XYZ file of C-alpha atoms in Angstrom:
575
model
C -21.363 -12.862 1.033
C -22.619 -9.504 2.330
C -20.267 -7.455 4.448
C -21.110 -4.324 6.330
C -18.851 -1.705 7.931
C -19.966 0.601 10.688
C -18.582 4.022 11.801
C -19.504 5.997 14.820
C -18.014 8.143 17.634
C -17.291 6.930 21.181
C -16.614 8.651 24.500
C -14.768 7.900 27.804
C -17.913 6.361 29.133
C -17.585 2.678 28.622
C -21.268 1.963 29.366
C -22.338 4.529 26.775
C -20.055 3.132 24.233
C -21.560 -0.352 24.798
C -24.986 1.084 24.098
C -23.575 2.786 20.923
C -22.044 -0.447 19.633
C -25.234 -2.442 20.204
C -27.339 0.288 18.381
C -25.004 0.378 15.515
C -24.937 -3.353 15.119
C -28.689 -3.402 15.097
C -28.800 -0.759 12.363
C -26.346 -2.578 10.209
C -28.133 -5.839 10.797
C -31.072 -4.445 8.762
C -29.255 -5.192 5.473
C -28.802 -8.856 6.707
C -24.981 -9.022 6.408
C -22.928 -12.223 6.988
C -20.307 -10.003 8.711
C -20.197 -6.624 10.445
C -16.929 -4.793 11.090
C -16.768 -2.131 13.924
C -14.028 0.447 14.387
C -10.983 0.504 16.729
C -11.304 1.353 20.405
C -15.020 0.655 20.523
C -14.996 0.782 24.266
C -12.985 3.988 24.810
C -11.622 7.217 23.409
C -7.923 7.114 22.461
C -5.648 8.712 19.876
C -2.036 7.607 19.648
C -0.910 11.200 18.602
C -2.556 12.933 21.509
C -1.785 12.863 25.257
C -4.194 9.884 25.757
C -5.138 8.732 29.254
C -4.029 10.506 32.439
C -2.090 7.368 33.536
C -2.064 3.524 33.341
C -4.767 3.315 35.980
C -7.186 5.099 33.741
C -6.164 2.803 30.851
C -6.819 -0.177 33.055
C -10.242 0.982 34.184
C -11.310 1.899 30.608
C -10.359 -1.611 29.337
C -12.540 -4.635 29.247
C -12.468 -8.184 30.639
C -12.535 -10.810 27.968
C -15.554 -12.500 29.592
C -17.165 -9.283 30.870
C -20.606 -7.750 30.116
C -19.415 -5.596 27.204
C -18.056 -8.423 24.933
C -20.841 -10.827 26.175
C -23.346 -8.302 24.830
C -21.578 -8.201 21.458
C -21.580 -12.012 21.392
C -25.265 -12.075 21.927
C -25.755 -9.606 19.063
C -23.779 -11.903 16.821
C -26.145 -14.796 17.796
C -29.284 -12.643 17.600
C -28.546 -11.516 13.989
C -26.796 -14.742 13.063
C -23.620 -12.944 11.683
C -20.004 -12.651 12.400
C -18.930 -9.448 14.196
C -15.499 -7.929 14.287
C -14.805 -5.542 17.145
C -11.680 -3.917 18.499
C -11.293 -2.977 22.164
C -8.785 -2.408 24.822
C -8.438 -5.576 26.949
C -7.255 -6.353 30.419
C -4.786 -9.271 30.366
C -5.394 -12.478 32.142
C -8.444 -13.276 34.158
C -8.813 -9.998 35.967
C -12.479 -10.103 36.445
C -12.134 -12.623 39.348
C -9.381 -10.672 41.191
C -9.738 -8.714 44.339
C -9.308 -4.853 44.403
C -5.748 -5.258 45.808
C -4.903 -7.837 43.006
C -6.277 -5.449 40.339
C -4.141 -2.609 41.636
C -1.005 -4.756 41.097
C -2.316 -5.988 37.855
C -2.310 -2.543 36.341
C 1.385 -3.131 35.945
C 0.653 -6.225 33.886
C -0.852 -4.058 31.262
C -3.606 -3.686 28.722
C -3.724 -4.787 25.084
C -5.356 -3.464 21.958
C -7.311 -6.497 20.760
C -9.623 -7.317 17.927
C -12.178 -10.085 18.555
C -14.230 -12.171 16.021
C -17.563 -13.528 17.134
C -19.347 -16.276 15.184
C -23.133 -16.401 14.341
C -23.496 -18.725 17.355
C -22.109 -16.119 19.687
C -18.703 -17.932 20.048
C -15.508 -15.923 20.277
C -13.598 -17.501 17.354
C -10.436 -15.496 17.495
C -8.738 -12.627 19.246
C -5.637 -10.846 17.941
C -3.451 -8.312 19.873
C -1.846 -5.343 18.097
C 1.696 -6.202 17.211
C 3.238 -2.738 16.350
C 2.276 0.015 18.855
C 2.623 3.531 17.742
C 3.021 6.928 19.351
C 1.315 7.218 22.888
C 0.115 3.585 22.620
C 3.508 2.559 23.896
C 2.836 4.413 27.173
C -0.319 2.500 28.084
C -0.608 -0.791 26.092
C 1.330 -4.199 25.635
C 2.185 -5.334 22.182
C 1.723 -8.868 20.977
C 4.608 -11.201 20.627
C 2.974 -13.569 18.115
C 2.262 -12.895 14.446
C -1.384 -12.850 13.328
C -2.933 -15.937 11.751
C -6.087 -16.404 9.760
C -9.411 -17.472 11.169
C -11.010 -20.239 9.054
C -14.779 -19.833 8.723
C -17.278 -21.556 6.507
C -17.630 -18.270 4.528
C -13.966 -17.181 4.104
C -10.445 -17.177 5.380
C -10.503 -14.066 7.479
C -7.558 -11.914 8.591
C -7.895 -9.428 11.287
C -6.123 -6.101 11.050
C -6.095 -2.924 13.233
C -4.832 0.488 13.538
C -1.932 1.377 11.185
C -1.541 -2.231 9.875
C -2.379 -1.329 6.379
C -0.020 1.603 6.276
C 2.780 -0.854 5.583
C 2.789 -3.941 3.535
C 4.030 -6.451 6.097
C 1.042 -7.609 8.181
C -1.282 -7.871 5.235
C 1.340 -9.744 3.248
C 1.806 -12.333 6.141
C -1.995 -13.016 6.201
C -2.211 -13.152 2.374
C 0.532 -15.760 2.186
C -1.460 -17.861 4.568
C -4.314 -17.900 1.985
C -6.458 -14.851 3.200
C -9.423 -13.858 1.261
C -11.104 -11.183 3.323
C -9.276 -8.676 5.682
C -11.270 -6.907 8.342
C -9.621 -3.747 9.421
C -10.654 -1.759 12.562
C -9.038 1.701 12.676
C -9.291 5.021 14.499
C -7.642 7.690 12.533
C -7.996 11.417 11.665
C -5.869 10.959 8.423
C -7.191 10.132 4.864
C -4.051 8.309 3.804
C -5.345 4.845 4.879
C -8.695 4.930 3.038
C -7.573 6.875 -0.016
C -4.277 5.064 -0.722
C -2.901 2.267 1.569
C -6.113 0.128 1.930
C -6.727 -0.169 -1.797
C -2.999 -0.876 -2.279
C -3.000 -3.724 0.261
C -6.148 -5.240 -1.328
C -4.786 -4.971 -4.829
C -1.241 -6.391 -4.075
C -2.509 -9.276 -2.191
C -5.697 -10.008 -4.242
C -8.012 -9.841 -1.164
C -11.180 -8.053 -0.159
C -10.645 -5.458 2.473
C -13.430 -4.131 4.905
C -12.292 -1.125 6.998
C -14.235 0.479 9.755
C -13.143 3.890 11.094
C -14.182 6.370 13.806
C -15.816 9.767 13.425
C -16.066 12.446 16.121
C -13.400 13.463 18.583
C -10.512 10.941 18.919
C -9.324 11.838 22.391
C -10.668 13.692 25.467
C -8.010 16.337 25.268
C -7.234 16.735 21.636
C -8.751 18.533 18.674
C -8.413 15.669 16.107
C -11.511 14.125 14.688
C -11.912 10.633 13.073
C -11.853 10.817 9.256
C -14.471 8.114 8.638
C -14.490 6.944 5.112
C -15.233 3.359 6.201
C -15.161 1.218 3.058
C -15.150 -2.094 1.259
C -12.459 -2.591 -1.281
C -12.183 -5.256 -4.053
C -9.060 -7.250 -4.933
C -8.544 -5.003 -7.778
C -8.440 -1.912 -5.436
C -11.869 -0.654 -6.434
C -14.075 0.814 -3.742
C -17.350 -1.221 -3.639
C -18.948 0.831 -0.867
C -17.816 3.903 1.211
C -19.190 6.086 3.989
C -18.768 9.958 4.084
C -16.101 11.258 6.307
C -18.292 12.611 9.066
C -21.346 10.359 8.787
C -22.470 7.922 11.490
C -24.001 4.685 10.180
C -23.029 1.773 7.960
C -22.459 0.689 4.359
C -22.484 -2.672 2.844
C -21.399 -4.592 -0.261
C -21.887 -8.166 -1.705
C -18.475 -9.750 -2.388
C -17.753 -12.722 -4.581
C -15.413 -15.029 -2.648
C -15.627 -17.622 -5.344
C -13.785 -15.085 -7.640
C -10.901 -17.001 -9.076
C -8.666 -14.020 -8.710
C -8.591 -14.369 -4.905
C -8.633 -18.169 -4.617
C -6.191 -18.971 -1.944
C -3.993 -21.153 -4.243
C -4.481 -19.092 -7.431
C -3.956 -15.352 -7.058
C -2.897 -14.111 -10.428
C -2.086 -11.007 -12.309
C -3.747 -10.174 -15.528
C -1.134 -12.022 -17.587
C -1.611 -15.139 -15.514
C 1.457 -14.684 -13.245
C 0.799 -15.997 -9.683
C 1.497 -13.052 -7.379
C 2.932 -15.405 -4.658
C 4.732 -17.962 -6.684
C 6.748 -15.173 -8.311
C 8.007 -14.009 -4.905
C 11.750 -14.728 -4.157
C 12.109 -14.678 -0.353
C 15.866 -15.287 -0.514
C 16.323 -11.876 -2.259
C 14.497 -10.062 0.529
C 17.065 -10.773 3.191
C 18.551 -7.187 3.082
C 21.571 -7.921 5.120
C 22.788 -10.637 2.764
C 21.536 -9.330 -0.534
C 24.430 -8.591 -2.847
C 24.487 -4.914 -3.716
C 26.231 -3.689 -6.896
C 27.491 -0.079 -6.591
C 28.276 2.088 -9.581
C 31.033 4.451 -8.605
C 30.163 8.043 -8.342
C 32.001 10.661 -10.557
C 31.647 13.577 -8.166
C 33.740 13.577 -4.971
C 30.880 14.711 -2.785
C 28.312 13.097 -0.379
C 25.860 15.993 -0.893
C 22.394 15.097 -1.884
C 20.929 17.660 -4.221
C 17.752 19.394 -3.044
C 16.013 18.947 -6.509
C 16.505 17.006 -9.747
C 14.896 17.777 -13.085
C 13.166 14.546 -14.251
C 10.976 13.735 -17.211
C 8.998 10.942 -18.719
C 8.972 10.615 -22.412
C 6.615 8.107 -24.107
C 7.061 7.881 -27.843
C 4.267 6.425 -29.986
C 6.615 5.068 -32.625
C 8.418 1.765 -32.970
C 11.818 0.474 -33.764
C 14.357 2.840 -35.275
C 11.824 5.615 -35.512
C 11.145 5.448 -31.725
C 14.959 5.713 -31.133
C 15.098 8.797 -33.383
C 12.206 10.236 -31.616
C 13.837 9.842 -28.154
C 17.090 11.397 -29.421
C 15.334 14.370 -30.842
C 13.667 15.061 -27.502
C 17.053 14.696 -25.602
C 18.693 17.174 -27.830
C 15.852 19.725 -27.227
C 15.476 19.238 -23.396
C 17.682 19.683 -20.372
C 16.122 17.201 -17.943
C 18.656 15.393 -15.672
C 16.906 11.957 -15.828
C 14.664 10.894 -18.586
C 12.486 7.953 -17.913
C 11.196 5.795 -20.780
C 8.740 2.914 -20.624
C 9.775 -0.744 -20.665
C 11.014 -1.754 -24.041
C 9.727 1.616 -25.351
C 10.420 0.897 -28.984
C 8.130 -2.201 -29.073
C 4.298 -1.667 -29.128
C 3.515 -5.387 -29.014
C 5.668 -7.097 -26.380
C 4.485 -10.614 -27.258
C 6.910 -10.629 -30.161
C 9.709 -11.116 -27.637
C 8.498 -14.736 -27.294
C 9.678 -15.286 -30.931
C 13.426 -16.269 -30.940
C 14.129 -14.625 -34.145
C 12.448 -11.388 -33.292
C 14.111 -11.423 -29.880
C 17.403 -11.524 -31.639
C 16.356 -8.460 -33.651
C 15.308 -6.745 -30.449
C 18.815 -7.527 -28.918
C 20.624 -5.934 -32.006
C 18.259 -2.945 -31.775
C 19.007 -2.571 -28.108
C 22.832 -2.290 -28.922
C 22.019 0.328 -31.454
C 19.876 2.203 -29.106
C 22.577 2.607 -26.482
C 25.016 3.983 -29.033
C 22.581 6.494 -30.531
C 21.177 7.739 -27.176
C 24.506 8.072 -25.518
C 25.743 10.212 -28.383
C 23.238 12.966 -27.742
C 23.352 12.964 -23.934
C 25.085 15.921 -22.140
C 27.258 15.457 -19.038
C 25.210 14.624 -15.946
C 22.235 13.576 -18.092
C 20.752 10.023 -18.081
C 18.097 7.898 -19.726
C 16.438 4.878 -18.074
C 14.508 2.217 -19.853
C 14.571 -1.596 -20.326
C 16.323 -3.530 -23.119
C 17.293 -7.049 -23.997
C 21.032 -7.539 -23.409
C 22.793 -10.912 -23.674
C 19.340 -12.640 -23.972
C 18.079 -11.030 -20.607
C 15.420 -8.446 -20.042
C 16.877 -5.722 -17.788
C 16.454 -2.066 -16.858
C 19.353 0.015 -17.995
C 20.774 3.436 -17.183
C 22.498 5.237 -20.120
C 24.893 8.089 -19.866
C 26.919 10.078 -22.318
C 29.688 7.428 -21.991
C 27.362 4.596 -22.860
C 25.727 1.897 -20.634
C 26.274 3.057 -17.051
C 24.302 0.526 -15.071
C 21.966 -2.455 -15.583
C 19.413 -4.163 -13.419
C 18.347 -7.727 -14.510
C 14.701 -8.567 -14.043
C 14.326 -10.185 -10.672
C 10.930 -11.876 -10.734
C 9.318 -14.282 -13.082
C 6.346 -12.979 -15.153
C 4.413 -14.647 -18.043
C 5.149 -11.784 -20.391
C 8.888 -12.343 -20.288
C 9.109 -16.063 -19.305
C 11.983 -16.377 -21.673
C 14.314 -14.226 -19.696
C 16.802 -15.477 -17.066
C 16.420 -13.689 -13.668
C 18.946 -11.712 -11.853
C 20.039 -12.469 -8.313
C 21.193 -8.973 -7.117
C 19.947 -5.429 -6.787
C 22.051 -2.768 -8.331
C 22.346 0.320 -6.211
C 23.492 3.300 -8.236
C 25.135 6.289 -6.809
C 24.405 8.683 -9.599
C 26.302 11.971 -10.011
C 24.228 15.088 -10.814
C 25.729 18.589 -11.039
C 24.603 19.524 -7.568
C 25.580 16.192 -5.839
C 24.882 12.500 -5.804
C 21.637 10.577 -5.458
C 21.114 6.841 -4.716
C 18.783 5.042 -6.996
C 17.423 1.666 -7.926
C 15.817 0.541 -11.208
C 13.110 -2.175 -11.372
C 11.269 -3.419 -14.481
C 8.547 -5.856 -15.452
C 6.685 -6.917 -12.369
C 9.489 -6.127 -10.053
C 8.172 -2.848 -8.618
C 4.831 -4.424 -7.818
C 6.475 -6.785 -5.320
C 6.522 -4.750 -2.001
C 9.389 -6.840 -0.585
C 11.886 -5.853 -3.144
C 11.084 -2.174 -2.920
C 11.492 -2.478 0.893
C 14.985 -3.815 0.329
C 15.792 -0.755 -1.860
C 14.354 1.475 0.918
C 16.583 -0.149 3.537
C 19.574 0.775 1.491
C 18.548 4.482 1.809
C 17.872 5.051 -1.944
C 16.338 8.493 -2.923
C 14.794 7.557 -6.222
C 13.240 4.529 -7.779
C 13.187 4.234 -11.585
C 10.412 2.106 -13.021
C 10.350 1.296 -16.725
C 7.275 -0.974 -16.939
C 3.975 -1.631 -18.652
C 0.883 -1.251 -16.520
C -1.104 -4.497 -16.141
C -3.896 -3.255 -13.957
C -5.059 0.270 -12.797
C -4.430 -0.410 -9.121
C -0.708 -0.447 -9.732
C -0.438 3.200 -10.486
C -3.474 4.455 -8.574
C -2.479 2.830 -5.368
C 0.375 0.275 -5.107
C 3.382 2.247 -6.437
C 2.189 5.459 -4.715
C 1.965 3.486 -1.478
C 5.370 2.451 -1.762
C 6.526 6.030 -2.157
C 4.586 7.107 0.949
C 5.625 4.121 3.133
C 9.294 4.379 2.312
C 9.562 8.144 1.610
C 11.099 7.584 -1.742
C 10.631 9.384 -4.992
C 9.341 7.364 -7.956
C 9.670 7.998 -11.650
C 7.594 5.389 -13.424
C 6.829 5.350 -17.201
C 4.610 3.046 -19.209
C 2.915 3.042 -22.492
C -0.596 4.375 -22.074
C -3.066 1.546 -21.229
C -6.909 1.292 -21.186
C -8.898 -0.708 -18.812
C -12.664 -1.253 -18.064
C -13.915 1.226 -15.541
C -16.688 1.231 -13.085
C -17.486 -0.655 -9.885
C -20.463 -1.892 -7.867
C -22.196 0.967 -6.152
C -24.446 0.337 -3.221
C -27.088 2.845 -2.052
C -27.189 3.033 1.712
C -30.978 3.463 1.743
C -31.671 0.757 -0.701
C -31.147 -2.902 -1.135
C -30.488 -2.516 -4.851
C -27.078 -2.767 -6.407
C -26.525 -0.556 -9.325
C -23.762 -1.189 -11.888
C -22.217 1.921 -13.489
C -21.819 1.813 -17.210
C -18.570 0.204 -18.215
C -16.360 2.506 -20.038
C -12.700 2.561 -20.663
C -10.349 4.568 -18.433
C -6.785 5.337 -19.315
C -3.866 4.484 -17.010
C -0.444 5.959 -17.245
C 2.903 6.346 -15.389
C 3.627 9.179 -13.014
C 6.259 11.168 -11.218
C 5.832 10.788 -7.423
C 7.578 13.515 -5.345
C 7.972 14.042 -1.625
C 6.706 16.737 0.531
C 8.931 18.246 3.276
C 8.996 16.300 6.527
C 7.806 19.447 8.284
C 4.688 19.837 6.144
C 2.310 18.124 8.658
C 3.589 20.121 11.671
C 3.331 23.393 9.757
C -0.157 22.555 8.475
C -1.348 21.589 11.948
C -0.037 24.841 13.378
C -1.568 26.978 10.757
C -4.900 25.134 10.792
C -4.392 24.101 7.161
C -4.050 20.553 7.633
C -5.417 18.673 4.508
C -6.220 15.384 6.184
C -3.050 13.573 4.686
C -0.002 12.695 6.756
C 2.267 11.587 4.002
C 0.616 11.865 0.638
C 3.079 11.801 -2.299
C 2.959 14.767 -4.687
C 1.887 13.132 -7.951
C 2.229 14.308 -11.580
C 0.631 11.886 -13.965
C 2.205 11.055 -17.247
C 0.373 12.867 -19.915
C 0.957 12.823 -23.701
C 4.591 12.359 -24.910
C 6.410 14.584 -22.348
C 5.918 14.939 -18.665
C 8.345 17.064 -16.648
C 8.692 17.768 -12.980
C 11.189 18.616 -10.103
C 11.681 15.963 -7.527
C 13.109 16.574 -4.049
C 15.490 13.498 -3.294
C 16.774 15.272 -0.189
C 13.348 14.957 1.313
C 13.782 11.132 1.431
C 16.742 11.660 3.779
C 14.218 12.365 6.406
C 12.585 8.892 6.307
């Protein structure tokens, strides 16, 4: 199936915008796509961070009637080029086109919606979805939807319609993915790079779907100075970019996607080890108000959150007793407050955990490890990893006094199918010399589940500790970093270094030829994700140094045996 995304600028002249849309559809149709996706606000000029329209009357007159000439022309284009077309517009509610001038004046109070429409190759309007979560100045002029989005079933794919900031958080994409979605069409109008560089690939990767995003370029409002970031793109279920536009370029780009790919089959969306990403979900755990929270008592009588904390990732390349000795040597020669180790760091081949006799040896070694590591820790210094305790795989936090806190694995995964699962999230109030921080530990596949990270965030944690083993590059390139940005939470994630096949399908805009880059191995490692100050965006805008990112985590990738950084847990208090 060939998918095209188009990006262009619009104005406050609705007729001019109609001409632009028709021209861009004609241009994209040259590559004979099965589907074309257009940006948000195709009929108008609006930015949710700028003053926007003068009043509701202007919003009403800029909006379209559902059966009016603008959308009728789009339907005719879909029929002409025999393809599906996705377009986002502002829409007058009800059948306003047949009303008298006096009725229309009163109808302005009824409002306008931000709506995405899907037209079929036969010119039919198959679906229309109103925006659910309004943001910023949108609340002054538009109505929000009161119904959740659903999929549109077509002969080609199960299509989900997204718009605006929908992919900046996990919820809407997840709802559609759980319905069996295969292809999400995302119409946006943003000046920020966050969506295209981080959140879109994260949503594709965590839900095993293709994602086609069309963004604006040019000025985003009549009175503002912000310009559309462009970067319209098509992303694979692994989070790889299949085709992408430049940030300031008008035009289109396309990619051929394989909807027969078993990885995105509606009833078989699996991780590399064969774990079904939706079957492993446990909705009963995600009810934040009823989830049991275990609290570890703090040792410092203070509610102060430290401005900084010294953290480090240590990844030994040794095994068994030698690995433990290596870690102890590192601890004795470094002053980091929190030291993060990979999942079962002393075992190179995790498949041995499936052998009962070897699992017993690992359990014994885990007890020895706690004793040895705690003996070399100083006050207010901690080590996090995962161990096998009482026959269960769980994340642990070790202090000078021994085992301080545990977090049993919460979600099933094929790699550790032998372990019983926990039923509670452990919230640790951890004392440091300068105050206390709240943290949560997640191991195995747990941190790749957006719902459980959301529960942690709702409990106002400052730091997420992740002892894990990378299963696919998208986990560390996009998914976990998207969690840090979405929830404003620092993340310390350690893994043994992994190697994966690199390269993706590259499509030349001027050619019909698809060229495959040479396959080579790329290394994937853990990272330390820090937060920038909440005032960063404002100060950058005022000083004309805006980088294009609203809330990009500050990342230091795990490199070699030792990776150190300062994190700012106090910054998460501003979320």
